[in-house]
Coordinates of C-alpha atoms in Angstrom, one line a residue:
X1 CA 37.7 22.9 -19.6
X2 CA 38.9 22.2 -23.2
X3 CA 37.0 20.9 -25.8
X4 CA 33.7 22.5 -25.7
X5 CA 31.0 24.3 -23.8
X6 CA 28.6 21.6 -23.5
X7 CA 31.5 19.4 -22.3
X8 CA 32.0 22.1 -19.5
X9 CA 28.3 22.3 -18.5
X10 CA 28.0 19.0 -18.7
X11 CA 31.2 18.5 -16.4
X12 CA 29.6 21.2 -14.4
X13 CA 26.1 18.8 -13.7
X14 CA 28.3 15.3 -12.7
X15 CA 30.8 17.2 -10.7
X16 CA 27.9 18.5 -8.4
X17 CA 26.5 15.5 -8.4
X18 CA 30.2 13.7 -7.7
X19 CA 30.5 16.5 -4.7
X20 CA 27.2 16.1 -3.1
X21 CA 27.4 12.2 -2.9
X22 CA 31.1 12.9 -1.9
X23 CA 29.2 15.0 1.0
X24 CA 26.6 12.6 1.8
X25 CA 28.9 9.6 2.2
X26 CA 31.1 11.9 4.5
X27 CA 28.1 13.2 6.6
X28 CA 27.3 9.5 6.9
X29 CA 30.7 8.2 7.9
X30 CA 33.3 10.6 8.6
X31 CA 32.6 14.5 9.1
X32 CA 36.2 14.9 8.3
X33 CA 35.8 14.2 4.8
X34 CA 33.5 16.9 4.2
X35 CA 36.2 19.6 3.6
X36 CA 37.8 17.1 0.8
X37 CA 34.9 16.5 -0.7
X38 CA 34.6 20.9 -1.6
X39 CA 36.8 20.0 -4.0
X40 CA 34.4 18.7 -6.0
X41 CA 32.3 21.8 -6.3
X42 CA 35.2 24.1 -6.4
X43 CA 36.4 21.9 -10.3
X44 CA 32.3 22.3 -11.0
X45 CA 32.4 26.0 -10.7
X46 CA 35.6 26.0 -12.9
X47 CA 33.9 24.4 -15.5
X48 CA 31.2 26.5 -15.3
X49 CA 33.3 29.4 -15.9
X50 CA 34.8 27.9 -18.7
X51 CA 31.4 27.1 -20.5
X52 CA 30.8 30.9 -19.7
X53 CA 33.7 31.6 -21.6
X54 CA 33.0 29.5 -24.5
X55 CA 29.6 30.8 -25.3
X56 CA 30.5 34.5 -24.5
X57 CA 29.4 35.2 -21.4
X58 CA 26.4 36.7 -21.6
X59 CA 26.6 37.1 -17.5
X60 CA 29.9 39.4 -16.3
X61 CA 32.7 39.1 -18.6
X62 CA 35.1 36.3 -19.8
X63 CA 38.0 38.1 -18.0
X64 CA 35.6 37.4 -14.8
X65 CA 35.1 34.2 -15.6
X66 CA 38.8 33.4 -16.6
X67 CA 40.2 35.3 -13.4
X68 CA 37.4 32.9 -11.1
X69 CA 39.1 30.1 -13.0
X70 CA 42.5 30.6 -12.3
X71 CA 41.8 32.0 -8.4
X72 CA 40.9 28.3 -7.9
X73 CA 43.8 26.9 -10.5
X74 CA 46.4 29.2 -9.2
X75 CA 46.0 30.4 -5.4
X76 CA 43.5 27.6 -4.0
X77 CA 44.6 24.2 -4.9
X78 CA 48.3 24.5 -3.7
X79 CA 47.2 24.5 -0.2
X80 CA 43.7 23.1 -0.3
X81 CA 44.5 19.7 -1.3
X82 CA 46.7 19.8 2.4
X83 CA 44.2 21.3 4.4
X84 CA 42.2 19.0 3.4
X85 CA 44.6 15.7 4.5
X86 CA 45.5 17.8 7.6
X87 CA 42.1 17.5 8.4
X88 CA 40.9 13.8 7.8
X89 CA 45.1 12.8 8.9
X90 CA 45.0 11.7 12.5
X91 CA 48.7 10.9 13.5
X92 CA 50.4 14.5 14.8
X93 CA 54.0 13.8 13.6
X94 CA 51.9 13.6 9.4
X95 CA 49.9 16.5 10.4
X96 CA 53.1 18.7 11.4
X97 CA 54.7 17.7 7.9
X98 CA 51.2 18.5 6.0
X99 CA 51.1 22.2 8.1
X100 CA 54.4 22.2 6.4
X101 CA 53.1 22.0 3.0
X102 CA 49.8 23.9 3.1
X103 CA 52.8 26.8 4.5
X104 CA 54.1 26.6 1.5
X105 CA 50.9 26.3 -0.6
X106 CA 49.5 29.4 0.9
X107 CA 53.1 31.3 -0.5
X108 CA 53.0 29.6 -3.5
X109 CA 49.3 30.3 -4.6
X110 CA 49.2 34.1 -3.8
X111 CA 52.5 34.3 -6.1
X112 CA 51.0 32.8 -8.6
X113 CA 47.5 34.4 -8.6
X114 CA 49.2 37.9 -7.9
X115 CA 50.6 37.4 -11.3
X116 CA 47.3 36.7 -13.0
X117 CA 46.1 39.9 -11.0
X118 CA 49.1 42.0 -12.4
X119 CA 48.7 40.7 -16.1
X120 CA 47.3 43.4 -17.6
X121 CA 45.8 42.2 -20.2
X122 CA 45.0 38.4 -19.8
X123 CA 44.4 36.6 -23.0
X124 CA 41.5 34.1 -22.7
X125 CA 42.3 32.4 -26.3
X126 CA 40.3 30.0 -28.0
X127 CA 41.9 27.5 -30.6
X128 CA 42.1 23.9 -31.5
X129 CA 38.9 22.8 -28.9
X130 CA 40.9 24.5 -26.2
X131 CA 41.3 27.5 -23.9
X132 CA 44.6 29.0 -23.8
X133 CA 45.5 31.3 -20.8
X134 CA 47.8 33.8 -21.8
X135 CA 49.4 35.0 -18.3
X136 CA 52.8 36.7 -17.4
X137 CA 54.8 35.3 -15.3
X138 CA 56.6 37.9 -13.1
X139 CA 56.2 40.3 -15.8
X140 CA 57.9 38.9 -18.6
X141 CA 58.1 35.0 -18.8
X142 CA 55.4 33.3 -20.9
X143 CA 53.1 31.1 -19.7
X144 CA 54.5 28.3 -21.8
X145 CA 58.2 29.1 -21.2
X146 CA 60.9 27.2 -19.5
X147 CA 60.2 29.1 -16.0
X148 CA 56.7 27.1 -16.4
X149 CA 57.5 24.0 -17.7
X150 CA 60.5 23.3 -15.3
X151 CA 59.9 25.0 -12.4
X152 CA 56.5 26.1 -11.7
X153 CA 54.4 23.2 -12.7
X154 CA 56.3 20.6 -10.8
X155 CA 56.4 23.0 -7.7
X156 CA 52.5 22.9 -8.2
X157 CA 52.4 19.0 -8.5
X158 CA 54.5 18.5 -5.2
X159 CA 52.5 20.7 -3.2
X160 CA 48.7 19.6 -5.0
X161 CA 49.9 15.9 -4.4
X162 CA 52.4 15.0 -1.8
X163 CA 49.7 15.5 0.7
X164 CA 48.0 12.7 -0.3
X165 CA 51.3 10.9 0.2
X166 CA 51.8 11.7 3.4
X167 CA 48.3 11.1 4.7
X168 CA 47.8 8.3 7.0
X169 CA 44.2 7.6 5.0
X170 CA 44.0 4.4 3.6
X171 CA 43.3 5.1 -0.3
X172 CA 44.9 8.7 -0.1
X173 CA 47.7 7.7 -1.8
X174 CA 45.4 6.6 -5.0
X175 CA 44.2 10.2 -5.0
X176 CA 48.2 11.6 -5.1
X177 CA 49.2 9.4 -7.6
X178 CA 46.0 10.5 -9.8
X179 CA 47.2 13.8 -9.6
X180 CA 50.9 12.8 -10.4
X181 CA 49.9 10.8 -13.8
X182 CA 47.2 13.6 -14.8
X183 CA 49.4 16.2 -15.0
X184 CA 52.6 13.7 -16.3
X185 CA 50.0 13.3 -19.5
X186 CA 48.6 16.8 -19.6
X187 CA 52.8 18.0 -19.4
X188 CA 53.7 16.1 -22.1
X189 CA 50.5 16.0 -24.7
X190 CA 48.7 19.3 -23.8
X191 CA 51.6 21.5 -22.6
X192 CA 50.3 24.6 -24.2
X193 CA 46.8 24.9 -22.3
X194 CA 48.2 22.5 -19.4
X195 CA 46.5 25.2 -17.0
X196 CA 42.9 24.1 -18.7
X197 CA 43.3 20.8 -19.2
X198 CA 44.8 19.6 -16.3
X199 CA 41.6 21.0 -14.7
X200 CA 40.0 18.5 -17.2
X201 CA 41.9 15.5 -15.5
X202 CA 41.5 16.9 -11.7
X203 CA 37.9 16.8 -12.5
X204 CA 38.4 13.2 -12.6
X205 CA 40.0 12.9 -9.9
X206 CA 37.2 14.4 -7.9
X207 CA 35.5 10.8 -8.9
X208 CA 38.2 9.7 -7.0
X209 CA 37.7 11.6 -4.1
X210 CA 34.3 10.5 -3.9
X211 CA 34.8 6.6 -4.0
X212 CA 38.0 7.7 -1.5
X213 CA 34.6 8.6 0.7
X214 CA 32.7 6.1 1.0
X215 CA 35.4 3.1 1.2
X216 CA 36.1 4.5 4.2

């Protein structure tokens, strides 16, 4: 997370917190749920390894920390966020069009984590209260480049979001839009560390998830 590394530890403790009541109200209610409500945990261990990299890391390195970051940023949450609506989605014609999407997800993420893998020297830069990512995209594009901006990111939106869409959940579609207006703000204030920061705002929307839960 940006900012700071109490801020990220601190992040850490409510998102665990958000996920196991998340769990609770889906153990409760609907078993379905439960795989959703991972998501939770999976944003607290990101923050965790960002707090890691903001004091040092005194355990592993920061290049562990920033490459367990990015393994959820990058290859998981394409095609999480639809397993996770294929799951608690009941009607078969809106599960066919999520398989559809987590498909793609799956392509999508090992892309984009194979170039993380295949930078060869990722930059884990701290400046202005933020992390900056230095990754090259298929070898040569910058992480903040056009290739990025235009392409890449809105892929990344479709396939984290549209899910939620689709879902015949009531509420789901609170959790897509969520996603849709983080990243909107993130893309147009934060552009630079838009990998870190929109973590920041998905946290949030793990709060989301959680009150998603127990409306049910």
């Amino acid at each position: 997370m940006c900012f700071s590394a109490p801020v990220s530890f601190t992040a850490t403790a409510a998102l665990s917190i958000s996920g196991v009541a998340g769990s609770y109200f889906a153990i409760k209610k609907n078993k379905r749920f439960l795989v959703l409500n991972m998501m939770a945990f999976f944003y607290a261990l990101q923050q965790f390894s960002e707090g890691m990299i903001w004091i040092g890391s005194p355990i592993l390195s920061a290049r562990f920390w920033g490459t367990l970051f990015l393994f959820f940023a990058f290859f998981v949450y394409p095609w999480f966020s639809g397993l996770s609506c294929y799951i608690i989605s009941r009607q078969p014609h809106i599960k066919k069009k999520i398989a559809w999407i987590i498909l793609a997800g799956l392509f999508f993420g090992t892309w984009c984590f194979s170039n993380v893998l295949l930078t060869p020297n990722l930059g884990l830069d701290l400046c202005r209260l933020h992390i900056f990512y230095n990754i090259h995209i298929m070898g040569g594009y910058h992480i903040t480049g056009s290739v990025m901006k235009f392409i890449l990111i809105p892929i990344y939106v479709f396939l984290t979001a549209a899910p939620f869409f689709i879902c015949d959940k009531h509420y789901s579609s609170i959790i897509g839009w969520a996603i849709v207006l983080s990243s909107m703000v993130c893309w147009f204030v934060y552009f630079d560390y838009y990998i870190s920061v929109w973590c920041f705002y998905a946290a949030i929307i793990s709060c989301c998830i959680t009150l998603m839960t127990f409306l049910i």
